[in-house]
Short mmCIF file of C-alpha atoms and ligand atoms in Angstrom, two decimals:
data_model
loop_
_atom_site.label_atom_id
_atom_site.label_comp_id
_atom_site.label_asym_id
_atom_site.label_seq_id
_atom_site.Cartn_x
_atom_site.Cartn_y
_atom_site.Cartn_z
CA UNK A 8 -0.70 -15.74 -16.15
CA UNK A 9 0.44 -17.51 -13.10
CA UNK A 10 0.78 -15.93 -9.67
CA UNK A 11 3.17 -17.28 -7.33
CA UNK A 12 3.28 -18.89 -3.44
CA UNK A 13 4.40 -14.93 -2.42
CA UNK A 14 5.98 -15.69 1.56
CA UNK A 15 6.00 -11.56 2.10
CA UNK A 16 5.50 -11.18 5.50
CA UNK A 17 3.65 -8.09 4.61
CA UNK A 18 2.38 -6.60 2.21
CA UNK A 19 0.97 -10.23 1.95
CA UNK A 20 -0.35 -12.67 -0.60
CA UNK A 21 -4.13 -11.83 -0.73
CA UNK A 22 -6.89 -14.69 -1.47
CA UNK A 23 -7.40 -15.00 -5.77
CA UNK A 24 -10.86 -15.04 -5.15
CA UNK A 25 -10.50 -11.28 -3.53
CA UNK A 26 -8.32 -9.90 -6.13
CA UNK A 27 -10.65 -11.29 -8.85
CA UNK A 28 -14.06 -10.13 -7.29
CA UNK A 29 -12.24 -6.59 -7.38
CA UNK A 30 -11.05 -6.85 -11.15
CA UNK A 31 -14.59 -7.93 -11.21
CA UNK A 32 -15.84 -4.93 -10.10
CA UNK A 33 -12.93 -2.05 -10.38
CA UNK A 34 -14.67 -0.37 -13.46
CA UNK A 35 -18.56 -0.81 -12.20
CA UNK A 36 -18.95 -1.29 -8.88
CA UNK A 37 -22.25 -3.00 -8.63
CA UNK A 38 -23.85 -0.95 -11.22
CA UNK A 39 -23.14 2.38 -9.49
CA UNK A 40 -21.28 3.15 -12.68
CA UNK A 41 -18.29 3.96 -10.82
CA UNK A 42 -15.38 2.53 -9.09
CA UNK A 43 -15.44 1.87 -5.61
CA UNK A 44 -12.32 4.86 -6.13
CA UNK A 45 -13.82 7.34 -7.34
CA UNK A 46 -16.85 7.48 -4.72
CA UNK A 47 -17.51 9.82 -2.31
CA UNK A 48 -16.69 8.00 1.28
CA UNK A 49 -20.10 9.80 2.27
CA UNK A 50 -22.34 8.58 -0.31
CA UNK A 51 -24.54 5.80 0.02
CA UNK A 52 -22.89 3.36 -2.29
CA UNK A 53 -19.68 3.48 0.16
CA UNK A 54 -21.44 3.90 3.17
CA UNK A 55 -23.21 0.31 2.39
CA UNK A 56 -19.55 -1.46 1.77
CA UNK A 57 -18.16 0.54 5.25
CA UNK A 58 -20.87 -0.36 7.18
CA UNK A 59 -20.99 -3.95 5.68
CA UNK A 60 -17.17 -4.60 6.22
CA UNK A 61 -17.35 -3.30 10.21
CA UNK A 62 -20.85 -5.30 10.53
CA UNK A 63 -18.34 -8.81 9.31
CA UNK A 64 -15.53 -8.45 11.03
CA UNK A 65 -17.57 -7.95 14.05
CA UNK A 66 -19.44 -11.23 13.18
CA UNK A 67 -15.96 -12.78 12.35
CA UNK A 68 -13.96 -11.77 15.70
CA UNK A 69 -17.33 -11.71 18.19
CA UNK A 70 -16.85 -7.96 18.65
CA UNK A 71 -19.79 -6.36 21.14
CA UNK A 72 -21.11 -3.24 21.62
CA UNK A 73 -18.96 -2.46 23.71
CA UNK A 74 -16.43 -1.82 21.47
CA UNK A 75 -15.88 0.88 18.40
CA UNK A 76 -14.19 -0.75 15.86
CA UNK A 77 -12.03 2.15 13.64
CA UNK A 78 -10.65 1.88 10.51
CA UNK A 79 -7.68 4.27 10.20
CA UNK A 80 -4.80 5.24 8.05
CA UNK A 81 -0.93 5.43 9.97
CA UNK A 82 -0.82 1.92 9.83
CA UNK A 83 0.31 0.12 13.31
CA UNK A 84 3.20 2.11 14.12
CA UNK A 85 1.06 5.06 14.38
CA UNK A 86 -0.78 3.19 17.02
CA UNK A 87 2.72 2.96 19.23
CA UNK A 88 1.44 6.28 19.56
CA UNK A 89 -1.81 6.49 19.78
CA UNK A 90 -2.24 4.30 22.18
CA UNK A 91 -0.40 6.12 25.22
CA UNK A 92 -1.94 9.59 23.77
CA UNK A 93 -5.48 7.89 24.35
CA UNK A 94 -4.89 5.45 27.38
CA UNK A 95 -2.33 6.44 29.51
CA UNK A 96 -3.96 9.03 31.32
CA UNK A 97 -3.82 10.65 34.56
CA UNK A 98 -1.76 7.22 35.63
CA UNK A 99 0.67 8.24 33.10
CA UNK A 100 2.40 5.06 33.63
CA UNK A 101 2.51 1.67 31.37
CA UNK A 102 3.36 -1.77 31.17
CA UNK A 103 5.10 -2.95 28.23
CA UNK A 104 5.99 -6.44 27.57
CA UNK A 105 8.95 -7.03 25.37
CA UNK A 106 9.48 -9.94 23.17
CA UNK A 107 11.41 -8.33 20.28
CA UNK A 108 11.67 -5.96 17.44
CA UNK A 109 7.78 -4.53 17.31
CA UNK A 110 7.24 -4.74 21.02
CA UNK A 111 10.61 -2.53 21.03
CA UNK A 112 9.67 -0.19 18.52
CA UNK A 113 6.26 0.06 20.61
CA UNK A 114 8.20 1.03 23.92
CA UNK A 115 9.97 3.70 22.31
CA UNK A 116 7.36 5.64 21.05
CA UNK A 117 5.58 5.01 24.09
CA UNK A 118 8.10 6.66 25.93
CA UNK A 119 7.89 9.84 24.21
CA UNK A 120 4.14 10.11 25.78
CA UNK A 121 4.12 7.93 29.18
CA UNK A 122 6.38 6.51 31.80
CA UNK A 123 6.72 2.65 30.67
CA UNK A 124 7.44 -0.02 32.87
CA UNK A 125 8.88 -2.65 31.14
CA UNK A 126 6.98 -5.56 32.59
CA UNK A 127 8.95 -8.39 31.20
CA UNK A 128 11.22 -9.22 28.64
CA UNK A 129 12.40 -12.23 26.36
CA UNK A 130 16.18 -10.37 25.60
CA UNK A 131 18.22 -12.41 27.46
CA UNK A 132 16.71 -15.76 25.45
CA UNK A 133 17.56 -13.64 22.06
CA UNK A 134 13.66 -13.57 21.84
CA UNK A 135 13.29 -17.22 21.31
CA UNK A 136 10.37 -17.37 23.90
CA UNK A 137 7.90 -15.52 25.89
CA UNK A 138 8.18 -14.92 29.58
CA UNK A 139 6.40 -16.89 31.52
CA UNK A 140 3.51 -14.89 33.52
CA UNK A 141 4.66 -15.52 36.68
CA UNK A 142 7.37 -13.46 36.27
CA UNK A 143 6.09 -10.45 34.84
CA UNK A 144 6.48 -7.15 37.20
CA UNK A 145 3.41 -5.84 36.38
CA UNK A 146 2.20 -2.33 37.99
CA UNK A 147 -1.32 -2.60 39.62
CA UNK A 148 -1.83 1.51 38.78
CA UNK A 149 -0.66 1.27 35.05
CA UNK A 150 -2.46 2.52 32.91
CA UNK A 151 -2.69 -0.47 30.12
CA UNK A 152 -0.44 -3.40 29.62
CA UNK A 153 0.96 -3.66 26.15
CA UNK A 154 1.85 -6.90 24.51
CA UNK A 155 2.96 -8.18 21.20
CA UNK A 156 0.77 -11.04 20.28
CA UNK A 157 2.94 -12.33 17.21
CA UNK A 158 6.29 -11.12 16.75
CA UNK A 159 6.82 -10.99 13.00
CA UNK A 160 10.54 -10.87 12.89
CA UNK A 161 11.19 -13.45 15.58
CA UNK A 162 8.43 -15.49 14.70
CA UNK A 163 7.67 -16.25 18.21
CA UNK A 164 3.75 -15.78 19.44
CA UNK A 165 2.06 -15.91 23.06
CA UNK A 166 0.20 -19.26 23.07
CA UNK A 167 -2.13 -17.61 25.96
CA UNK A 168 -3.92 -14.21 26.70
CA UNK A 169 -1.89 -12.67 29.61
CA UNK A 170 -3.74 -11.50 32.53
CA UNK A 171 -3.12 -7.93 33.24
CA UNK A 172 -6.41 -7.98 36.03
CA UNK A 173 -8.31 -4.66 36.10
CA UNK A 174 -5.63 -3.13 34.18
CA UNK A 175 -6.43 -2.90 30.31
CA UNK A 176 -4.64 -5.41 28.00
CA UNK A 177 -3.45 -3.21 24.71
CA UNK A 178 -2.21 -5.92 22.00
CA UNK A 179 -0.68 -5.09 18.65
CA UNK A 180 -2.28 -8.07 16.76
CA UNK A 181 -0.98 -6.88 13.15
CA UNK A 182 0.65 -10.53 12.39
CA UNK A 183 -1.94 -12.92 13.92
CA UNK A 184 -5.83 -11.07 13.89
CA UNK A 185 -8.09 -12.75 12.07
CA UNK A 186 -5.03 -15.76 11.83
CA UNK A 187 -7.93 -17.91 14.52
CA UNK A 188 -10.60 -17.28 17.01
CA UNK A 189 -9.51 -14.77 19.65
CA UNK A 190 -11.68 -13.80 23.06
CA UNK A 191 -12.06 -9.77 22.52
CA UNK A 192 -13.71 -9.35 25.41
CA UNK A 193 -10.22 -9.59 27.08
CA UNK A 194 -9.16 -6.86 25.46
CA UNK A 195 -8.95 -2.75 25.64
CA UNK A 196 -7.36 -2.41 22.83
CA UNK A 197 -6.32 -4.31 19.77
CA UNK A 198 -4.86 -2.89 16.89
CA UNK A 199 -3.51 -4.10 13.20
CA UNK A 200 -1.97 -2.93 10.74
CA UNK A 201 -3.61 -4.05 7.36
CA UNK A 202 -1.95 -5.74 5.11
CA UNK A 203 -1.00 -9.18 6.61
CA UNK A 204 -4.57 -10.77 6.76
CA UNK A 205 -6.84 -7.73 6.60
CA UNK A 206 -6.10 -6.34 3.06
CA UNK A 207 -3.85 -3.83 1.57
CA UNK A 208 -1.72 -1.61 3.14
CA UNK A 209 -2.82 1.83 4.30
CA UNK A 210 -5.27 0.58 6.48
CA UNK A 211 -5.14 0.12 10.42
CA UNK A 212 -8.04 -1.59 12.45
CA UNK A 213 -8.19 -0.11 15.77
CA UNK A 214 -10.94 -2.01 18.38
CA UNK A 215 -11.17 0.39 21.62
CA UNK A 216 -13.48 -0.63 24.62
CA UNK A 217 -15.83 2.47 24.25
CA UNK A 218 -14.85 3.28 28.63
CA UNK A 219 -11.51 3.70 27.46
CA UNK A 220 -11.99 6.61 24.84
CA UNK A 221 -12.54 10.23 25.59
CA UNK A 222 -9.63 11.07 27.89
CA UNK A 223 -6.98 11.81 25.59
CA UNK A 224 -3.69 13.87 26.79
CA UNK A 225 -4.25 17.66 25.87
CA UNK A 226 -1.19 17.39 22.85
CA UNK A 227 -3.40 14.38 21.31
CA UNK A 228 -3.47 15.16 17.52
CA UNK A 229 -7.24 15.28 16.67
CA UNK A 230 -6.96 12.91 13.42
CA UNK A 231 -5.33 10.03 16.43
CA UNK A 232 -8.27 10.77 19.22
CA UNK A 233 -9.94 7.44 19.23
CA UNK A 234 -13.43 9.43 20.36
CA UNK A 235 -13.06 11.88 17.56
CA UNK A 236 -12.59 8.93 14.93
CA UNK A 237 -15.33 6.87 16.74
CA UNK A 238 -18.00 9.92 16.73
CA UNK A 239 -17.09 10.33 13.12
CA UNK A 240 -17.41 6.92 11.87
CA UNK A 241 -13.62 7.07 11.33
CA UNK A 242 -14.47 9.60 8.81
CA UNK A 243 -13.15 12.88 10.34
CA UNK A 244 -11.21 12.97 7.26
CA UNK A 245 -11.24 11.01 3.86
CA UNK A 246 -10.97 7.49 4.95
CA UNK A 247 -8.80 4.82 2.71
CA UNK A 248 -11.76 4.17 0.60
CA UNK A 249 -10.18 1.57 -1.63
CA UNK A 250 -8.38 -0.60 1.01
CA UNK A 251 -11.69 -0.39 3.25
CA UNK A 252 -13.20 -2.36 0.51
CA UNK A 253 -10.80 -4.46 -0.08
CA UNK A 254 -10.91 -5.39 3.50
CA UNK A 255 -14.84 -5.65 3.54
CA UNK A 256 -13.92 -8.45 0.44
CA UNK A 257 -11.38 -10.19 2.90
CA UNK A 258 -13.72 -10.64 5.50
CA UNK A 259 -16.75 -11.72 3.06
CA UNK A 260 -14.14 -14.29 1.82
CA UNK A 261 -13.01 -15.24 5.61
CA UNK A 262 -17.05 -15.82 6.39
CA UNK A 263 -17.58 -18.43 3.25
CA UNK A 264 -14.28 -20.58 4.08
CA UNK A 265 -15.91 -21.02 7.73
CA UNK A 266 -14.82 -17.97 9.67
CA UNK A 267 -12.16 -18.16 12.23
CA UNK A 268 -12.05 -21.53 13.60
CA UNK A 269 -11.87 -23.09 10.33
CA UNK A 270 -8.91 -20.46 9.71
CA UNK A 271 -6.97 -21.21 12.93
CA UNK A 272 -7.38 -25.07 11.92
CA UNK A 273 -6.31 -24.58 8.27
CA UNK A 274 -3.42 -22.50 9.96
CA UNK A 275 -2.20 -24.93 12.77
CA UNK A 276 -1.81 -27.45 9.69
CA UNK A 277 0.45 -25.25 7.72
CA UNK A 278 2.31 -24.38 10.36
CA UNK A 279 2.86 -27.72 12.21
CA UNK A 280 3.17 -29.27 8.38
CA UNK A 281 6.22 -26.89 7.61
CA UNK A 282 7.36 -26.81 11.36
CA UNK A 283 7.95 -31.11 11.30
CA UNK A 284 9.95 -30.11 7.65
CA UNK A 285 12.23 -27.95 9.60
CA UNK A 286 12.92 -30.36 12.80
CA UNK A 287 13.05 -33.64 11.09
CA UNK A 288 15.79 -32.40 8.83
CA UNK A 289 19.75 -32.14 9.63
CA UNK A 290 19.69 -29.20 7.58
CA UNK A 291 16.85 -26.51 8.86
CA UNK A 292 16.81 -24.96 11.66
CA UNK A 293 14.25 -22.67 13.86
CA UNK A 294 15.40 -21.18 17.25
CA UNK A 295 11.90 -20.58 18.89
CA UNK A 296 10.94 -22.32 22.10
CA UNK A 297 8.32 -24.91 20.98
CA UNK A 298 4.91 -23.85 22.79
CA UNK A 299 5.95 -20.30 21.49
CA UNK A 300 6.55 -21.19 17.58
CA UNK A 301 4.61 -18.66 15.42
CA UNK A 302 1.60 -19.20 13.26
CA UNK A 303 1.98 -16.81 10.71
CA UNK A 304 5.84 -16.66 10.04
CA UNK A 305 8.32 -19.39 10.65
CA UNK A 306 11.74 -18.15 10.01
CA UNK A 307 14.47 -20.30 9.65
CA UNK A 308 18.24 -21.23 9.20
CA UNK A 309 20.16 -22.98 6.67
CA UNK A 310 23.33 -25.29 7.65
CA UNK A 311 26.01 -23.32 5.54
CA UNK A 312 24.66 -19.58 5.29
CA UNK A 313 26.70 -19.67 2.24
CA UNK A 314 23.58 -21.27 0.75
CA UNK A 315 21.05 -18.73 1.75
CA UNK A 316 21.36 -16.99 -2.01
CA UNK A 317 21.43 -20.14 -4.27
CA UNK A 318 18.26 -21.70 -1.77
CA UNK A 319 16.50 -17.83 -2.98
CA UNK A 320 17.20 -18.20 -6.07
CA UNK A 321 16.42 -21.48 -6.66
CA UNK A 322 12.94 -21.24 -4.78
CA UNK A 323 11.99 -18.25 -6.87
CA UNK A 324 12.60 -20.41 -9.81
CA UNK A 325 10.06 -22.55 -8.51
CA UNK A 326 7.59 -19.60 -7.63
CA UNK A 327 8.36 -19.55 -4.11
CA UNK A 328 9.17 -15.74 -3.47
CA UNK A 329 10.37 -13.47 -0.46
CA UNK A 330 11.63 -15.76 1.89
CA UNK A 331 14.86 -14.22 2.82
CA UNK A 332 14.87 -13.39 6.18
CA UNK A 333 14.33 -10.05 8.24
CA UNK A 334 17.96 -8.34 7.89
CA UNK A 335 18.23 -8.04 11.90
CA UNK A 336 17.64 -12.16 11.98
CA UNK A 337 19.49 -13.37 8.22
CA UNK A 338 18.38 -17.02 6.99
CA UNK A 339 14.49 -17.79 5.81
CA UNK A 340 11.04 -16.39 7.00
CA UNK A 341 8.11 -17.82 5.63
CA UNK A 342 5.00 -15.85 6.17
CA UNK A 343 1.92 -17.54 5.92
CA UNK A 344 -0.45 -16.10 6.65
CA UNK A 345 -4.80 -16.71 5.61
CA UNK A 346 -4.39 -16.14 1.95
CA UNK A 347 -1.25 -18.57 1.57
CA UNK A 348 -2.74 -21.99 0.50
CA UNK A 349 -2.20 -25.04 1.73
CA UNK A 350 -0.31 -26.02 -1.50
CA UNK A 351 2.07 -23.03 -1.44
CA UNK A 352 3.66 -24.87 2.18
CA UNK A 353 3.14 -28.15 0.53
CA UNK A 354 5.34 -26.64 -2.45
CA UNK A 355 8.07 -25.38 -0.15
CA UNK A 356 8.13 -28.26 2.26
CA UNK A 357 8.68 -30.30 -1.30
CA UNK A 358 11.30 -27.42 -2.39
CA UNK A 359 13.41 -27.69 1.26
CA UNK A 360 13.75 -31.57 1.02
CA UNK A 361 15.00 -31.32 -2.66
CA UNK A 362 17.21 -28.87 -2.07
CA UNK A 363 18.60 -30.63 1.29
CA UNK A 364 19.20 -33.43 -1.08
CA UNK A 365 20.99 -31.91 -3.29
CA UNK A 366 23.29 -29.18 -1.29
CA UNK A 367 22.57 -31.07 2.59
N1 LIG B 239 3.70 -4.35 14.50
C1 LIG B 239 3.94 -5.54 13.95
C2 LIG B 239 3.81 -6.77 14.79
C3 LIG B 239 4.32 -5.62 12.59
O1 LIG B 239 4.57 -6.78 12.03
C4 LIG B 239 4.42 -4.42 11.84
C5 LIG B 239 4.77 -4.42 10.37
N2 LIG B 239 5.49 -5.44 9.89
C6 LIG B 239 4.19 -3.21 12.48
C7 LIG B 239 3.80 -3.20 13.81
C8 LIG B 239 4.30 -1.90 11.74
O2 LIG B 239 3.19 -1.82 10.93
P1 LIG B 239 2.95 -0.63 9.91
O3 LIG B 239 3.93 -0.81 8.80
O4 LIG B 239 1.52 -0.85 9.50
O5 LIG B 239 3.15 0.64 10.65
#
C-alpha cells in the first residue's frame, strides 16, 4: 500500500496514525464488542469518547466555561445561517467583512435573516489582501461582526484578530482552527466545518459565548438554536457518531505532537518552506499581499497556463494529488493543512524545481 501527499483542500489528508488507530478499532471498539457505528450516541461507551473529544479540544484551543462548544451536522455553510438566526437579534443589523468567496457566500445567506453592513472589503485588490482596520466602517449597534479568518480559495488569511469592541466577533475558522494557537476569549462565535483539520466531513464545531445563546429569531429552526443544541449536549437529534470520534482521535493525536504551538510552528515552516519555492523561482507565482499569505493553502500560478495539465499529471505520477486550483482562481492550490507532513511540501517543493527545469 502506499498513500499519497493528498493537497485536497478539503476533505483533507488525515494523520496515518488516526486512520490506523480507527482500523485498529472499527470492528471492537475497546472491547465494547461493537463499533464505535453501531452504538447508541446515548450509551455510555459513546458518551465517554463525546465527552473526551469536547474535554481536548477545550484543552487544545484554551476554551472556558464560558463557552458551549457544539458539535453539529450542516457543515459551515449551515452556520452562514445560523449565525444571524441566533445573534442578530433585536439589532437586526451586522457587520460583515469581505475578503472573498466564503466571506461572500456568508453575506448572502446572512442577508436572507439580517440587515448586513458590509464593513470592509478586499474586491477592489481581487482579494489579494485584507483591509487594513483602520478602514473598516464598522456599526457600533451591530449585532456581531463577521470575518473570514482564512480564505480557502484565495489563500489569503488575517495575520491579526480584528477589534470589533463590545460588538461580538463571529469568525468562520473552517481553514485555519486548530492550524496554531488562537485567543478564544476574543471571540463570540467561531465555527468550522470539519474536515480540513478536525476530521471527516459531516461534522461542524460551533463555540458560542454561553451570553450570546437563547435569543434566537422566532423562524429559528429548532435543530440550528444554539441553546437547544447546547441544553442537549448537541444531541437533540442523532449526532454524527462516527466523525465525532474521529475528531476526538484528531485531537488526541494534536495533544501528543505538542498541541497548538508546536502545530502553528510545524505550519509556519511548511508554509514559508513552499512560499520561498514559489518567489525565488521565474516560473511560480502567488498573488497574495505578503503579511496576508495563507497558512493552510497556497495557491499558485504557472508561467504558460498551457502547462497547468502536464504539471497535474506529472505530480500525480509522483503522488502529489489535487492541486489544481479552485475553478473561480485556475492554476495550483496546495492545501496543507495539520495532517500534511513536512515531507509531502518537501516532495513538491522538489517536484516544482524539476519540473521548472525541465518545461521553465
Ligand atoms: N467556509 C470556508 C472558509 C470553507 O473553506 C468552506 C468549505 N471549503 C466552507 C465555509 C463551507 O463548508 P461546508 O462544506 O462544511 O459547508
Amino acid at each position: 500500500m502506499s498513500r499519497v501527499f493528498n493537497f485536497s483542500a478539503g476533505p483533507a489528508m488525515l494523520p496515518q496514525a488516526v486512520l490506523e488507530k480507527a482500523q485498529q478499532e472499527i470492528l471492537d471498539w475497546q472491547g465494547s464488542g461493537t463499533s464505535v457505528m453501531e452504538m447508541s450516541h446515548r450509551g455510555k461507551e459513546f458518551m465517554s469518547i463525546a465527552t473526551q473529544a469536547e474535554t481536548d479540544l477545550r484543552e487544545l484551543m484554551g476554551i472556558s466555561d464560558e463557552y458551549a462548544v457544539l458539535f453539529l451536522q450542516g457543515g459551515a455553510s449551515s452556520q452562514f445561517a445560523a449565525v444571524p438566526l441566533n445573534l442578530s437579534g433585536n439589532e437586526k443589523t451586522a457587520d460583515y467583512i469581505n475578503t472573498g468567496a466564503w466571506s461572500k457566500k456568508a453575506i448572502a445567506e446572512a442577508k436572507r435573516y439580517c440587515d448586513v453592513n458590509v464593513a470592509a472589503s478586499s474586491e477592489d485588490s481581487k482579494f489579494s489582501t485584507v483591509p487594513a482596520q483602520d478602514d473598516w466602517q464598522l456599526n457600533p449597534d451591530a449585532a456581531y461582526v463577521h470575518y473570514t479568518p482564512n480564505e480557502t480559495i484565495g489563500g489569503v488569511e488575517f495575520s491579526f484578530i480584528p477589534d470589533s469592541g463590545n460588538v461580538p466577533l463571529v469568525a468562520d475558522m473552517s481553514s485555519t482552527i486548530l492550524s496554531r494557537p488562537v485567543d478564544v476569549s476574543r471571540y463570540g462565535v467561531i465555527y468550522a466545518g470539519a474536515q480540513k483539520n478536525i476530521g471527516p466531513a459531516g461534522l461542524t464545531v460551533v463555540i458560542v459565548r454561553k451570553d450570546l445563546m437563547g435569543q434566537p429569531l422566532a423562524n429559528t429552526p429548532t435543530m440550528f438554536n444554539y441553546q437547544v443544541q447546547a441544553e442537549n449536549g448537541s444531541m437533540y437529534n442523532t449526532p454524527p457518531t462516527y466523525s465525532w470520534y474521529l475528531a476526538g482521535l484528531v485531537f488526541a493525536w494534536i495533544k501528543e505532537q505538542g498541541g497548538l504551538a508546536k502545530m502553528g510552528e510545524i505550519n509556519k515552516r511548511k508554509a514559508d518552506h513552499l512560499y520561498a519555492a514559489i518567489d525565488d523561482s521565474g516560473f511560480y507565482a502567488n498573488p497574495v499581499e505578503l503579511v496576508s499569505r495563507s497558512w493552510m493553502n497556497v495557491p499558485f500560478t504557472l508561467a504558460n497556463p498551457e502547462l497547468d495539465t502536464v504539471f497535474l499529471q506529472e505530480s500525480r505520477e509522483e503522488g502529489l494529488t489535487t492541486l489544481k486550483g479552485h475553478r473561480s482562481v485556475g492554476g495550483m492550490r496546495a492545501s496543507i493543512y495539520n495532517a500534511m507532513p513536512e515531507e509531502g511540501v518537501n516532495t513538491l517543493v522538489a517536484f516544482m524545481a524539476e519540473f521548472e527545469r525541465r518545461h521553465g
